[in-house]
C-alpha cells in the first residue's frame, strides 16, 4: 500500500508513524511546490507501485486533488477518492430522503445571478426574510459556504466575489438559514462502514463532546445503507437539530482532512477494504 499525503491537512496527526507501523510506503507532498512534488511522487509510483496489491490512497487538500486530474498524473489520481459528480449537493440530495438532510431543498443559481433583483425576489419568496446560506454546488469548493441576512446580502456577495475571485458561472446553492448545534461531527466511511469520527466546531469546542449522540450514529448507518451502490467511501458531516440528527453534506475521503479526536490508525487500517483486502489487524 502506498499512501500519498499532504502534511498540512493531517493537523498534527502521526500519519507517517501509522504508515510505517503497517509496513506501507508513505509519500509526503511538499505543499510549497506541490506541482513538482506531486509530479515526482507520480514518477516514483510508476516505478514502485507495479503489483496488483500496490494500491494507492491519497490524502490531500481539495486544491491539490482537483489539480491532479488536469495534470495527467494517473498514478496519484488513481488514489484520489472523491467523485466530483456524486458529491455535488444537487446529486446526493436527490438520492437521499428529504428527512435525513439538513437542507433537502435548495435553489441553484450561477454566482453572477445572485445580485439580480429577480433572484433575490425568488429566494425571499421561497425562504422568507431571515436570510440565506450560500455554498457552491461543487464539492471542489471554490469558496467557503456562508450565511447572510438580507440586509447584508449584496455587500457579502460583492465582498466574497472579490476576495475569492469567484467565477460568475459557478453554480451555487441557496438554502434558508438554520440554527444547528455548535458542535458538528464528521464520520469517515470506508467500504460502507464507519471507520472513525470526530467533532468539529467553528467556535470553542466543548470538552464534553467525546462521542456523537446515539441517534446520529444510527442516522449515519442508515445513510450508508442508502448510499450502497452510489458511494461507499466518503465522509459524512452531521449536525444535531431540534428534529434530530441531519446530514449537513457529503465530502470526499481524500479531501476530508484530519481532526482532533479521530482515530487515524482505525481509518488507515480500514483503507485496504476499499480494494478487496482484509482490514489491517491493529495491536
Coordinates of C-alpha atoms in Angstrom, one line a residue:
X1 CA 0.0 0.0 0.0
X2 CA 1.2 3.5 -0.9
X3 CA -0.2 6.5 1.0
X4 CA 0.3 9.9 -0.6
X5 CA -0.4 12.7 1.9
X6 CA -0.2 16.4 2.5
X7 CA 1.1 17.0 6.0
X8 CA -0.9 20.3 6.5
X9 CA -4.3 18.5 6.3
X10 CA -3.2 15.9 8.9
X11 CA -3.3 18.6 11.6
X12 CA -0.5 17.1 13.6
X13 CA -1.7 13.5 13.5
X14 CA 1.1 11.0 13.2
X15 CA 0.2 9.6 9.8
X16 CA 3.8 8.7 8.9
X17 CA 4.1 6.6 12.1
X18 CA 1.0 4.6 11.3
X19 CA 2.0 4.1 7.7
X20 CA 5.4 2.7 8.9
X21 CA 3.8 0.5 11.5
X22 CA 1.6 -1.1 8.9
X23 CA 4.6 -1.7 6.6
X24 CA 3.4 0.6 3.9
X25 CA 5.2 3.3 1.9
X26 CA 4.4 7.0 2.6
X27 CA 4.9 9.8 0.1
X28 CA 4.7 13.3 1.5
X29 CA 3.5 16.2 -0.8
X30 CA 5.6 19.3 -0.3
X31 CA 2.8 21.9 -0.4
X32 CA 5.0 24.9 -1.2
X33 CA 6.0 23.3 -4.5
X34 CA 3.1 20.9 -4.9
X35 CA 3.2 20.7 -8.7
X36 CA 6.8 19.4 -8.8
X37 CA 6.3 17.4 -5.7
X38 CA 3.2 15.5 -6.9
X39 CA 4.9 15.0 -10.3
X40 CA 7.9 13.4 -8.6
X41 CA 5.7 11.2 -6.5
X42 CA 3.8 10.1 -9.6
X43 CA 7.0 9.1 -11.3
X44 CA 8.1 7.2 -8.2
X45 CA 4.8 5.3 -8.1
X46 CA 5.2 4.3 -11.7
X47 CA 8.5 2.6 -10.8
X48 CA 7.4 1.1 -7.5
X49 CA 3.6 0.5 -7.4
X50 CA 3.7 -2.2 -10.1
X51 CA 2.0 -5.1 -8.4
X52 CA -1.8 -5.6 -8.2
X53 CA -1.6 -5.3 -4.4
X54 CA 0.3 -2.0 -4.6
X55 CA -2.8 0.2 -4.1
X56 CA -2.6 3.9 -3.7
X57 CA -4.5 6.2 -1.3
X58 CA -4.2 10.0 -1.3
X59 CA -5.0 12.4 1.5
X60 CA -4.7 16.0 0.2
X61 CA -6.4 19.4 0.0
X62 CA -9.2 20.0 -2.4
X63 CA -6.9 22.2 -4.4
X64 CA -4.3 19.5 -4.9
X65 CA -6.9 16.7 -5.5
X66 CA -8.6 18.9 -8.1
X67 CA -5.4 19.8 -9.9
X68 CA -4.1 16.2 -10.1
X69 CA -6.8 15.3 -12.6
X70 CA -5.7 18.1 -15.0
X71 CA -2.0 17.2 -14.9
X72 CA -2.4 13.7 -16.2
X73 CA -0.7 12.2 -13.1
X74 CA -2.5 8.9 -13.4
X75 CA -0.9 7.0 -10.5
X76 CA -1.6 9.7 -7.9
X77 CA -5.1 10.3 -9.5
X78 CA -6.0 6.6 -9.0
X79 CA -5.7 7.2 -5.3
X80 CA -8.0 10.2 -5.1
X81 CA -11.3 9.0 -3.6
X82 CA -13.6 11.9 -4.3
X83 CA -16.1 11.7 -7.1
X84 CA -16.9 15.3 -8.1
X85 CA -20.2 14.4 -9.7
X86 CA -21.6 12.2 -6.9
X87 CA -20.6 14.7 -4.2
X88 CA -22.4 17.6 -5.7
X89 CA -25.3 18.7 -3.4
X90 CA -27.7 18.5 -6.4
X91 CA -26.7 14.9 -7.0
X92 CA -26.8 13.4 -3.5
X93 CA -29.8 15.5 -2.4
X94 CA -31.9 13.7 -4.9
X95 CA -30.6 10.3 -3.8
X96 CA -31.2 10.6 0.0
X97 CA -34.6 11.0 1.7
X98 CA -35.5 14.6 2.5
X99 CA -36.0 14.0 6.2
X100 CA -32.3 12.9 6.5
X101 CA -30.9 16.1 5.1
X102 CA -30.3 19.4 6.9
X103 CA -31.1 21.1 3.6
X104 CA -33.3 18.9 1.4
X105 CA -34.4 21.9 -0.7
X106 CA -32.2 24.5 -2.3
X107 CA -32.3 26.8 -5.2
X108 CA -29.4 26.8 -7.7
X109 CA -28.1 29.9 -9.4
X110 CA -24.9 30.9 -11.1
X111 CA -22.8 33.2 -8.9
X112 CA -23.2 36.0 -11.4
X113 CA -27.0 36.0 -11.0
X114 CA -27.1 36.3 -7.2
X115 CA -27.4 40.1 -7.1
X116 CA -30.1 40.1 -9.8
X117 CA -33.4 41.5 -8.3
X118 CA -35.4 38.6 -9.7
X119 CA -33.0 36.2 -7.9
X120 CA -33.5 38.0 -4.6
X121 CA -37.2 38.2 -5.1
X122 CA -37.4 34.4 -5.9
X123 CA -35.3 33.3 -2.9
X124 CA -37.1 35.6 -0.5
X125 CA -40.4 34.3 -1.6
X126 CA -39.2 30.7 -1.1
X127 CA -37.3 31.1 2.2
X128 CA -38.6 34.2 3.9
X129 CA -36.9 37.3 5.4
X130 CA -34.4 35.7 7.8
X131 CA -31.7 35.4 5.2
X132 CA -29.9 32.6 3.4
X133 CA -26.9 30.2 3.4
X134 CA -24.9 30.2 0.2
X135 CA -22.5 27.4 -0.8
X136 CA -21.0 26.1 -4.1
X137 CA -22.8 23.1 -5.6
X138 CA -19.4 21.6 -6.5
X139 CA -17.6 19.5 -3.8
X140 CA -14.3 21.1 -5.0
X141 CA -15.5 24.2 -3.1
X142 CA -14.1 27.3 -5.0
X143 CA -15.3 29.3 -2.0
X144 CA -16.4 28.5 1.6
X145 CA -20.2 28.5 2.3
X146 CA -21.5 31.4 4.3
X147 CA -24.8 32.7 5.7
X148 CA -26.1 36.3 5.4
X149 CA -29.0 38.4 6.4
X150 CA -30.9 40.2 3.6
X151 CA -29.6 43.5 5.0
X152 CA -26.0 42.4 4.3
X153 CA -26.7 40.2 1.3
X154 CA -25.4 42.5 -1.5
X155 CA -22.4 43.6 0.5
X156 CA -21.4 40.0 1.2
X157 CA -21.9 38.9 -2.4
X158 CA -19.6 41.7 -3.6
X159 CA -17.0 41.1 -0.9
X160 CA -16.9 37.3 -1.3
X161 CA -16.8 37.7 -5.1
X162 CA -13.7 40.0 -4.9
X163 CA -12.0 38.1 -2.1
X164 CA -12.4 34.6 -3.6
X165 CA -12.4 35.6 -7.3
X166 CA -15.5 33.5 -7.9
X167 CA -16.3 32.7 -11.5
X168 CA -19.7 34.3 -12.5
X169 CA -20.7 30.9 -13.9
X170 CA -20.0 29.0 -10.7
X171 CA -23.2 27.2 -9.7
X172 CA -24.3 28.0 -6.2
X173 CA -27.0 26.6 -3.9
X174 CA -29.1 28.8 -1.6
X175 CA -30.7 27.4 1.5
X176 CA -32.8 29.0 4.3
X177 CA -30.7 30.0 7.3
X178 CA -31.0 27.4 10.1
X179 CA -29.8 27.1 13.6
X180 CA -27.8 24.0 14.4
X181 CA -25.7 22.7 17.4
X182 CA -22.4 24.4 17.9
X183 CA -20.6 21.1 17.6
X184 CA -20.8 19.1 14.3
X185 CA -19.5 15.6 13.6
X186 CA -17.5 14.2 10.8
X187 CA -17.7 10.4 10.0
X188 CA -15.1 8.7 7.9
X189 CA -16.8 5.9 5.9
X190 CA -14.6 3.3 4.2
X191 CA -16.1 0.5 2.1
X192 CA -19.5 1.0 3.6
X193 CA -18.5 1.1 7.3
X194 CA -17.8 3.8 9.9
X195 CA -14.0 3.8 10.3
X196 CA -13.8 6.7 12.8
X197 CA -15.4 10.0 13.7
X198 CA -14.6 13.3 15.3
X199 CA -16.3 16.5 16.4
X200 CA -15.5 19.9 14.9
X201 CA -16.8 23.4 15.6
X202 CA -16.4 26.9 14.2
X203 CA -16.3 28.2 17.7
X204 CA -14.9 26.9 21.0
X205 CA -15.1 23.1 21.3
X206 CA -16.9 21.9 24.5
X207 CA -14.8 19.3 26.4
X208 CA -17.8 17.1 27.0
X209 CA -18.2 16.1 23.3
X210 CA -16.2 12.9 23.1
X211 CA -18.7 10.7 21.2
X212 CA -21.6 11.6 18.9
X213 CA -25.3 11.1 20.0
X214 CA -26.6 7.6 19.6
X215 CA -29.3 8.8 17.1
X216 CA -26.6 10.3 15.0
X217 CA -24.7 7.1 14.6
X218 CA -27.9 5.3 13.6
X219 CA -28.6 8.1 11.1
X220 CA -25.2 7.6 9.6
X221 CA -25.6 3.9 9.4
X222 CA -28.9 4.4 7.6
X223 CA -27.3 6.8 5.2
X224 CA -24.6 4.3 4.4
X225 CA -27.1 1.6 3.6
X226 CA -29.0 4.0 1.3
X227 CA -25.8 5.1 -0.4
X228 CA -24.8 1.5 -1.3
X229 CA -24.2 1.3 -5.0
X230 CA -23.8 5.1 -5.1
X231 CA -20.7 5.9 -3.0
X232 CA -19.3 3.7 -0.2
X233 CA -16.1 5.5 0.7
X234 CA -16.5 9.2 1.7
X235 CA -17.1 11.4 4.7
X236 CA -20.5 12.4 6.1
X237 CA -20.8 15.6 8.1
X238 CA -23.7 15.6 10.7
X239 CA -25.4 18.1 13.0
X240 CA -27.9 17.7 15.8
X241 CA -31.0 19.7 15.3
X242 CA -34.4 20.1 17.0
X243 CA -35.7 17.5 14.6
X244 CA -32.9 15.0 15.3
X245 CA -29.6 14.2 13.6
X246 CA -29.3 15.6 10.0
X247 CA -26.7 15.3 7.2
X248 CA -25.0 18.6 6.5
X249 CA -23.1 17.4 3.5
X250 CA -21.0 14.6 1.9
X251 CA -17.4 15.1 1.1
X252 CA -14.5 13.1 -0.5
X253 CA -12.5 10.7 1.6
X254 CA -9.3 12.1 0.1
X255 CA -10.1 15.7 0.8
X256 CA -11.7 15.3 4.3
X257 CA -8.7 16.5 6.4
X258 CA -8.0 15.1 9.8
X259 CA -9.5 16.3 13.1
X260 CA -8.5 16.0 16.8
X261 CA -10.4 13.1 18.3
X262 CA -10.4 10.9 15.3
X263 CA -8.7 7.5 15.3
X264 CA -6.2 7.8 12.4
X265 CA -5.0 4.2 13.0
X266 CA -8.6 2.9 12.6
X267 CA -9.0 5.0 9.4
X268 CA -5.8 3.7 7.8
X269 CA -6.4 0.1 8.9
X270 CA -9.8 0.2 7.0
X271 CA -8.3 1.5 3.7
X272 CA -7.4 -1.9 2.3
X273 CA -11.0 -3.0 2.4
X274 CA -11.7 -0.5 -0.4
X275 CA -9.6 -2.7 -2.6
X276 CA -11.0 -6.0 -1.5
X277 CA -8.3 -6.8 1.1
X278 CA -8.8 -7.5 4.8
X279 CA -8.7 -4.8 7.3
X280 CA -5.2 -4.4 9.0
X281 CA -5.2 -6.0 12.4
X282 CA -4.2 -3.4 15.0
X283 CA -2.1 -4.3 18.0

